């Protein structure tokens, strides 16, 4: 179970429906995309591990 700010979720759901209106599980699809984009950004910002 996830806990998310209610207002943030409402806005996310609205935009998810706009983009993925043809997908049955549009919130899940949008969440997968958001997670992928977030991970991509975090990996670019990640500093190389020095091992020290």
Coordinates of N, CA and C in Angstrom, one line a residue:
X1 N 0.8 -1.2 0.0 CA 0.0 0.0 0.0 C 0.9 1.2 0.0
X2 N 0.5 2.2 -0.8 CA 1.2 3.5 -0.9 C 0.4 4.6 -0.2
X3 N 1.1 5.5 0.4 CA 0.4 6.7 0.9 C 0.9 7.9 0.2
X4 N 0.0 8.6 -0.4 CA 0.4 9.8 -1.3 C -0.5 11.0 -0.9
X5 N 0.0 12.2 -0.9 CA -0.8 13.4 -0.7 C -2.0 13.4 -1.6
X6 N -3.1 13.6 -1.0 CA -4.4 13.5 -1.7 C -4.5 14.5 -2.9
X7 N -4.1 15.7 -2.7 CA -4.1 16.7 -3.8 C -3.2 16.3 -4.9
X8 N -2.0 15.9 -4.6 CA -1.0 15.4 -5.6 C -1.6 14.2 -6.4
X9 N -2.2 13.3 -5.7 CA -2.8 12.1 -6.4 C -3.9 12.6 -7.3
X10 N -4.8 13.5 -6.9 CA -5.9 13.9 -7.7 C -5.4 14.5 -9.0
X11 N -4.3 15.4 -8.9 CA -3.8 16.0 -10.1 C -3.1 15.0 -11.0
X12 N -2.3 14.1 -10.4 CA -1.7 13.0 -11.1 C -2.7 12.2 -11.9
X13 N -3.8 11.8 -11.2 CA -4.8 11.0 -11.8 C -5.5 11.7 -13.0
X14 N -5.7 13.0 -12.9 CA -6.3 13.8 -13.9 C -5.4 13.8 -15.2
X15 N -4.1 14.0 -15.0 CA -3.2 14.0 -16.1 C -3.0 12.6 -16.7
X16 N -3.0 11.6 -15.8 CA -2.8 10.3 -16.3 C -4.0 9.9 -17.2
X17 N -5.2 10.3 -16.8 CA -6.4 10.0 -17.6 C -6.3 10.7 -19.0
X18 N -5.8 12.0 -19.0 CA -5.7 12.7 -20.2 C -4.7 12.0 -21.2
X19 N -3.6 11.5 -20.6 CA -2.6 10.9 -21.5 C -2.9 9.5 -21.9
X20 N -3.4 8.7 -20.9 CA -3.7 7.3 -21.1 C -5.1 6.9 -21.1
X21 N -6.0 7.7 -21.7 CA -7.4 7.5 -21.6 C -7.8 6.2 -22.3
X22 N -7.0 5.7 -23.2 CA -7.3 4.4 -23.9 C -6.8 3.2 -23.1
X23 N -6.1 3.4 -22.0 CA -5.6 2.3 -21.2 C -6.5 2.0 -20.0
X24 N -6.8 0.8 -19.8 CA -7.7 0.4 -18.7 C -7.1 0.9 -17.3
X25 N -5.9 0.5 -17.1 CA -5.2 0.9 -15.8 C -4.4 2.1 -16.0
X26 N -5.0 3.2 -16.4 CA -4.3 4.4 -16.7 C -3.4 5.0 -15.6
X27 N -3.8 4.8 -14.3 CA -3.0 5.3 -13.2 C -1.7 4.5 -13.1
X28 N -1.9 3.2 -13.2 CA -0.7 2.3 -13.2 C 0.3 2.6 -14.3
X29 N -0.3 2.8 -15.5 CA 0.6 3.1 -16.6 C 1.4 4.4 -16.4
X30 N 0.7 5.4 -15.9 CA 1.3 6.7 -15.7 C 2.3 6.6 -14.5
X31 N 2.0 5.8 -13.5 CA 3.0 5.6 -12.4 C 4.2 4.9 -12.9
X32 N 4.1 3.9 -13.8 CA 5.3 3.3 -14.3 C 6.1 4.3 -15.1
X33 N 5.5 5.1 -15.9 CA 6.2 6.1 -16.7 C 6.9 7.1 -15.7
X34 N 6.2 7.6 -14.7 CA 6.8 8.5 -13.7 C 8.0 7.9 -13.0
X35 N 7.9 6.7 -12.6 CA 9.0 6.0 -11.9 C 10.2 5.8 -12.8
X36 N 10.0 5.5 -14.1 CA 11.1 5.4 -15.0 C 11.8 6.7 -15.2
X37 N 11.0 7.7 -15.4 CA 11.6 9.1 -15.6 C 12.4 9.5 -14.4
X38 N 11.8 9.3 -13.2 CA 12.5 9.6 -11.9 C 13.8 8.9 -11.8
X39 N 13.8 7.6 -12.1 CA 15.0 6.8 -12.0 C 16.0 7.2 -13.0
X40 N 15.6 7.5 -14.2 CA 16.5 8.0 -15.2 C 17.2 9.3 -14.7
X41 N 16.4 10.2 -14.2 CA 17.0 11.5 -13.7 C 17.9 11.3 -12.5
X42 N 17.6 10.4 -11.6 CA 18.4 10.1 -10.4 C 19.7 9.5 -10.8
X43 N 19.7 8.6 -11.8 CA 20.9 7.9 -12.3 C 21.9 8.9 -12.9
X44 N 21.3 9.9 -13.6 CA 22.2 11.0 -14.2 C 22.8 11.8 -13.2
X45 N 22.1 12.1 -12.1 CA 22.7 12.9 -11.0 C 23.6 12.2 -10.0
X46 N 23.5 10.8 -10.1 CA 24.3 10.0 -9.2 C 25.8 10.2 -9.3
X47 N 26.5 10.4 -8.2 CA 27.9 10.5 -8.3 C 28.5 9.1 -8.3
X48 N 29.6 8.9 -9.0 CA 30.2 7.6 -9.0 C 30.7 7.2 -7.6
X49 N 30.5 6.0 -7.3 CA 30.9 5.4 -5.9 C 32.4 5.3 -5.9
X50 N 33.1 5.9 -4.9 CA 34.5 5.8 -4.9 C 35.0 4.5 -4.2
X51 N 34.2 3.9 -3.4 CA 34.7 2.7 -2.7 C 35.6 2.9 -1.5
X52 N 35.8 4.1 -1.1 CA 36.7 4.4 0.0 C 35.9 4.5 1.3

